[in-house]
């Protein structure tokens, strides 16, 4: 347990997260020992310590993960050379605008996709609402002009049909964007997760 | 098995243990292992993820002088199981499509 907590601390996790994890694994060991296993076997049954640490890190919420990495980097960078520090500051006029540009481009693409999806949903709502309103209007004008009323009714039904057909693509587009968001957040943290050792998978 | 597919399936497997009754970590591992092998290290992030998603709730019970955490399924957790079962036909359809394509080679 000391080894687990010190590894988690080295990765910059906050004490609350470390104690939560330690409590869980301590309970797992106690339960196995109550079941008749000796302590050594109970600890071994939990699996490889690197894998335990990896699983804890990979499922941290993104905010907590980023904070832990900053904390970890803060510990390491205490011994950073002055030269590196000076070069970073001198190079700031170059890399800061580039970084801002890159983030802005990514965000603008994301927002554009989001805007398209919102427009799709707005179109669906507009089509269905306008056709729902047009049907009673057709009923009102039928006494004055039958062809006109039939025309209005036909157009209303057509718009409603198009609106209903558009629901599925809009839903799929929203789901797709959500998956892209999740994938992107995973990619952001991937360089910082220890590589998984090759082992026999359980499923 | 693909990691994403495995995560989705294991999440629902854990919920289906809890739908039978509240349980704790080691007991969940014991109940699942004969059919779906799982270790505590795999289970821990699943429980955290499900709790964050509101699919289960946690409470502590005193046991032999220590506190044991019990997990209980919520309505959101039950809904997740229902959705998994409803969507499984689509997965089977995709599986048959992939298998036919593979066998045709």
Coordinates of C-alpha atoms in Angstrom, one line a residue:
Chain A
X1 CA 0.0 0.0 0.0
X2 CA 2.9 2.4 0.8
X3 CA 4.4 1.6 -2.7
X4 CA 1.0 2.4 -4.3
X5 CA 0.5 5.7 -2.5
X6 CA 4.1 6.8 -3.2
X7 CA 3.7 6.0 -6.9
X8 CA 0.4 7.9 -7.0
X9 CA 2.0 10.8 -5.2
X10 CA 4.9 10.8 -7.7
X11 CA 2.3 11.2 -10.5
X12 CA 1.0 14.3 -8.8
X13 CA -2.4 13.0 -7.5
X14 CA -4.0 15.0 -4.7
X15 CA -4.1 13.3 -1.2
X16 CA -7.9 12.8 -1.5
X17 CA -7.6 10.8 -4.7
X18 CA -4.6 8.8 -3.2
X19 CA -6.5 8.0 0.0
X20 CA -9.6 6.9 -2.0
X21 CA -7.5 4.5 -4.1
X22 CA -5.6 3.2 -1.0
X23 CA -8.8 2.6 0.9
X24 CA -10.3 0.6 -2.0
X25 CA -7.2 -1.6 -2.4
X26 CA -6.8 -2.0 1.4
X27 CA -10.4 -3.2 1.6
X28 CA -9.9 -5.6 -1.3
X29 CA -6.9 -7.1 0.5
X30 CA -8.8 -7.4 3.8
X31 CA -11.7 -9.0 2.1
X32 CA -9.5 -11.6 0.4
X33 CA -7.7 -12.3 3.7
X34 CA -11.1 -12.8 5.4
X35 CA -11.9 -15.3 2.7
X36 CA -8.9 -17.4 3.8
X37 CA -6.1 -16.0 1.6
X38 CA -2.8 -15.1 3.2
X39 CA -1.6 -11.4 2.9
X40 CA 1.0 -12.1 0.3
X41 CA -1.4 -13.9 -2.0
X42 CA -4.1 -11.3 -1.5
X43 CA -1.7 -8.5 -2.6
X44 CA -0.5 -10.6 -5.6
X45 CA -4.1 -11.3 -6.6
X46 CA -4.7 -7.6 -7.1
X47 CA -2.3 -7.6 -10.1
X48 CA 0.7 -5.7 -11.3
X49 CA 1.3 -2.4 -9.4
X50 CA 2.1 -0.6 -12.7
X51 CA -1.2 -1.7 -14.1
X52 CA -3.1 -0.5 -11.0
X53 CA -1.4 2.9 -11.2
X54 CA -2.2 3.1 -15.0
X55 CA -5.9 2.2 -14.5
X56 CA -6.2 4.9 -11.7
X57 CA -4.6 7.6 -14.0
X58 CA -6.4 6.7 -17.2
X59 CA -9.8 7.2 -15.7
X60 CA -9.1 10.4 -13.8
X61 CA -11.4 13.2 -14.8
X62 CA -9.5 15.4 -17.3
X63 CA -9.3 18.4 -15.0
X64 CA -7.8 16.3 -12.1
X65 CA -5.5 14.6 -14.5
X66 CA -4.1 17.9 -15.9
X67 CA -3.7 19.3 -12.4
X68 CA -1.8 16.1 -11.4
X69 CA 0.5 16.4 -14.3
X70 CA 1.2 20.1 -13.5
X71 CA 2.0 19.1 -9.9
X72 CA 4.3 16.3 -11.2
X73 CA 6.0 18.6 -13.6
X74 CA 6.4 21.2 -10.9
X75 CA 8.3 18.6 -8.8
X76 CA 10.6 17.7 -11.7
X77 CA 11.2 21.2 -13.0
X78 CA 12.7 22.4 -9.7
X79 CA 16.0 21.1 -11.0
X80 CA 15.6 22.6 -14.5
X81 CA 18.6 24.5 -15.7
X82 CA 18.6 28.3 -15.9
X83 CA 19.6 28.1 -19.5
X84 CA 16.4 26.1 -20.4
X85 CA 14.4 28.6 -18.4
X86 CA 16.0 31.6 -20.2
X87 CA 15.5 30.0 -23.6
X88 CA 11.8 29.3 -22.8
X89 CA 11.3 32.9 -21.9
X90 CA 13.2 34.3 -24.9
X91 CA 11.3 31.9 -27.2
X92 CA 7.9 32.9 -25.8
X93 CA 7.1 35.5 -28.5
X94 CA 7.4 32.6 -31.0
X95 CA 5.8 29.6 -29.3
X96 CA 3.0 31.4 -27.4
X97 CA 1.4 32.9 -30.6
X98 CA 1.8 29.5 -32.3
X99 CA 0.2 27.7 -29.4
X100 CA -2.7 30.2 -29.3
X101 CA -3.2 29.8 -33.1
X102 CA -3.2 26.1 -32.9
X103 CA -5.7 26.1 -30.0
X104 CA -7.8 28.7 -31.8
X105 CA -7.9 26.6 -35.0
X106 CA -8.9 23.5 -33.2
X107 CA -11.6 25.3 -31.2
X108 CA -12.9 27.1 -34.3
X109 CA -13.3 23.8 -36.1
X110 CA -15.0 22.2 -33.1
X111 CA -17.3 25.2 -32.7
X112 CA -18.1 25.1 -36.5
X113 CA -19.1 21.5 -36.2
X114 CA -21.2 22.2 -33.1
X115 CA -22.9 25.1 -34.9
X116 CA -23.8 22.8 -37.8
X117 CA -25.3 20.3 -35.4
X118 CA -27.2 23.0 -33.6
X119 CA -28.5 24.3 -36.9
X120 CA -29.6 20.8 -37.9
X121 CA -31.6 20.5 -34.7
X122 CA -33.0 24.0 -35.1
X123 CA -34.1 23.1 -38.7
X124 CA -35.8 19.9 -37.4
X125 CA -37.7 21.9 -34.8
X126 CA -38.6 24.6 -37.3
X127 CA -39.9 22.1 -39.9
X128 CA -42.0 20.2 -37.5
X129 CA -43.4 23.3 -35.8
X130 CA -44.3 25.1 -39.0
X131 CA -45.9 22.0 -40.4
X132 CA -47.9 21.5 -37.2
X133 CA -49.1 25.1 -37.4
X134 CA -49.9 24.7 -41.2
X135 CA -52.3 21.8 -40.7
X136 CA -54.9 23.8 -38.8
X137 CA -54.4 26.7 -41.2
X138 CA -55.3 24.3 -44.1
X139 CA -58.5 23.4 -42.1
X140 CA -59.4 27.1 -41.8
X141 CA -59.0 28.0 -45.5
X142 CA -60.6 24.9 -46.9
X143 CA -64.0 26.6 -46.9
X144 CA -62.7 29.4 -49.1
X145 CA -60.3 27.5 -51.4
X146 CA -60.1 23.7 -51.5
X147 CA -57.1 23.4 -53.8
X148 CA -55.3 26.0 -51.7
X149 CA -56.1 24.1 -48.5
X150 CA -54.9 20.8 -50.1
X151 CA -51.7 22.6 -51.2
X152 CA -51.1 23.9 -47.7
X153 CA -51.8 20.5 -46.2
X154 CA -49.5 18.7 -48.7
X155 CA -46.7 21.2 -48.0
X156 CA -47.2 20.8 -44.2
X157 CA -47.0 17.0 -44.4
X158 CA -44.0 17.2 -46.7
X159 CA -42.2 19.5 -44.3
X160 CA -43.1 17.3 -41.3
X161 CA -41.8 14.3 -43.1
X162 CA -38.5 16.0 -43.9
X163 CA -38.2 17.2 -40.3
X164 CA -38.8 13.7 -38.9
X165 CA -36.2 12.2 -41.4
X166 CA -33.6 14.7 -40.3
X167 CA -33.9 13.8 -36.6
X168 CA -31.7 10.7 -37.0
X169 CA -28.8 12.4 -38.9
X170 CA -28.9 15.2 -36.4
X171 CA -28.8 12.7 -33.5
X172 CA -26.0 10.7 -35.1
X173 CA -24.0 13.9 -35.8
X174 CA -24.3 15.0 -32.1
X175 CA -23.2 11.5 -30.9
X176 CA -20.3 11.6 -33.4
X177 CA -19.1 14.9 -32.1
X178 CA -19.4 13.6 -28.5
X179 CA -17.2 10.6 -29.4
X180 CA -14.7 13.0 -31.1
X181 CA -14.6 15.0 -27.9
X182 CA -14.0 12.0 -25.7
X183 CA -11.3 10.7 -28.1
X184 CA -9.6 14.1 -28.1
X185 CA -9.5 14.3 -24.3
X186 CA -8.0 10.8 -24.2
X187 CA -5.3 11.8 -26.8
X188 CA -4.4 14.8 -24.6
X189 CA -3.5 12.6 -21.7
X190 CA -2.1 9.7 -23.6
X191 CA 1.6 10.9 -23.7
X192 CA 1.6 11.1 -19.9
X193 CA 0.2 7.6 -19.1
X194 CA 2.8 4.9 -18.4
X195 CA 2.9 2.4 -21.3
X196 CA 0.9 -0.8 -20.7
X197 CA 3.0 -3.9 -20.3
X198 CA 2.1 -6.8 -22.7
X199 CA 0.2 -9.3 -20.7
X200 CA -2.5 -11.9 -21.3
X201 CA -5.8 -10.1 -21.4
X202 CA -8.7 -11.2 -19.3
X203 CA -11.4 -10.9 -22.0
Chain B
X1 CA -10.9 -7.4 -27.0
X2 CA -11.0 -3.8 -28.2
X3 CA -10.5 -1.5 -25.1
X4 CA -13.6 0.7 -25.8
X5 CA -15.8 -2.3 -26.4
X6 CA -14.5 -4.0 -23.2
X7 CA -15.1 -0.9 -21.1
X8 CA -18.7 -0.6 -22.2
X9 CA -19.4 -4.3 -21.6
X10 CA -17.7 -4.4 -18.2
X11 CA -19.6 -1.3 -17.0
X12 CA -22.9 -3.0 -17.7
X13 CA -21.7 -6.3 -16.2
X14 CA -20.9 -4.6 -12.9
X15 CA -24.4 -2.9 -13.0
X16 CA -26.0 -6.2 -13.6
X17 CA -24.3 -7.6 -10.5
X18 CA -25.7 -4.7 -8.5
X19 CA -29.2 -5.1 -9.9
X20 CA -29.3 -8.4 -8.1
X21 CA -28.5 -6.6 -4.8
X22 CA -26.1 -4.2 -3.2
X23 CA -22.5 -5.5 -3.2
X24 CA -18.9 -4.6 -2.4
X25 CA -15.7 -4.7 -4.4
X26 CA -14.4 -8.2 -3.7
X27 CA -17.9 -9.7 -3.9
X28 CA -18.5 -8.1 -7.3
X29 CA -15.2 -9.6 -8.5
X30 CA -16.2 -13.0 -7.2
X31 CA -19.6 -12.9 -8.7
X32 CA -18.4 -11.8 -12.1
X33 CA -15.2 -13.9 -12.4
X34 CA -16.7 -17.2 -13.3
X35 CA -18.4 -15.7 -16.4
X36 CA -16.5 -12.4 -17.0
X37 CA -12.9 -12.5 -15.6
X38 CA -12.1 -9.2 -13.8
X39 CA -9.6 -8.0 -11.2
X40 CA -9.9 -5.3 -8.6
X41 CA -7.6 -3.0 -10.6
X42 CA -10.0 -3.2 -13.5
X43 CA -13.1 -2.9 -11.3
X44 CA -11.9 0.2 -9.4
X45 CA -12.0 2.7 -12.3
X46 CA -15.3 1.2 -13.4
X47 CA -16.9 1.8 -10.0
X48 CA -15.6 5.4 -10.0
X49 CA -16.8 6.0 -13.5
X50 CA -20.3 4.6 -12.8
X51 CA -20.5 6.6 -9.6
X52 CA -19.5 9.8 -11.4
X53 CA -22.2 9.1 -14.0
X54 CA -24.8 8.6 -11.3
X55 CA -25.4 4.9 -12.1
X56 CA -24.6 3.8 -8.6
X57 CA -24.4 5.2 -5.1
X58 CA -21.9 4.3 -2.3
X59 CA -22.4 3.8 1.4
X60 CA -20.3 2.4 4.2
X61 CA -21.2 -0.4 6.6
X62 CA -19.2 -1.4 9.7
X63 CA -17.8 -4.9 9.3
X64 CA -15.3 -6.5 11.7
X65 CA -14.1 -3.2 13.1
X66 CA -13.6 -1.6 9.7
X67 CA -15.8 0.2 7.2
X68 CA -16.8 -1.7 4.1
X69 CA -18.0 0.2 1.0
X70 CA -21.2 -1.0 -0.5
X71 CA -22.4 -0.1 -4.0
X72 CA -26.1 0.3 -4.9
X73 CA -27.6 0.6 -8.4
X74 CA -29.6 3.7 -9.2
X75 CA -32.4 4.3 -11.7
X76 CA -29.8 5.7 -14.1
X77 CA -27.9 2.5 -13.7
X78 CA -31.0 0.4 -14.5
X79 CA -31.7 2.5 -17.5
X80 CA -28.1 1.9 -18.8
X81 CA -28.7 -1.9 -18.6
X82 CA -32.0 -1.5 -20.5
X83 CA -30.3 0.5 -23.2
X84 CA -27.5 -2.0 -23.5
X85 CA -29.9 -4.9 -24.0
X86 CA -31.9 -2.8 -26.5
X87 CA -28.8 -2.0 -28.5
X88 CA -27.4 -5.5 -28.4
X89 CA -29.3 -6.5 -31.6
X90 CA -27.5 -3.8 -33.5
X91 CA -24.1 -5.2 -32.2
X92 CA -25.1 -8.7 -33.2
X93 CA -26.1 -7.5 -36.7
X94 CA -22.7 -5.8 -37.0
X95 CA -20.9 -8.9 -35.8
X96 CA -22.7 -11.1 -38.4
X97 CA -21.9 -8.6 -41.1
X98 CA -18.2 -8.6 -40.1
X99 CA -18.1 -12.4 -39.8
X100 CA -19.7 -12.9 -43.2
X101 CA -17.1 -10.5 -44.8
X102 CA -14.3 -12.4 -43.1
X103 CA -15.5 -15.8 -44.1
X104 CA -15.9 -14.6 -47.7
X105 CA -12.2 -14.0 -48.0

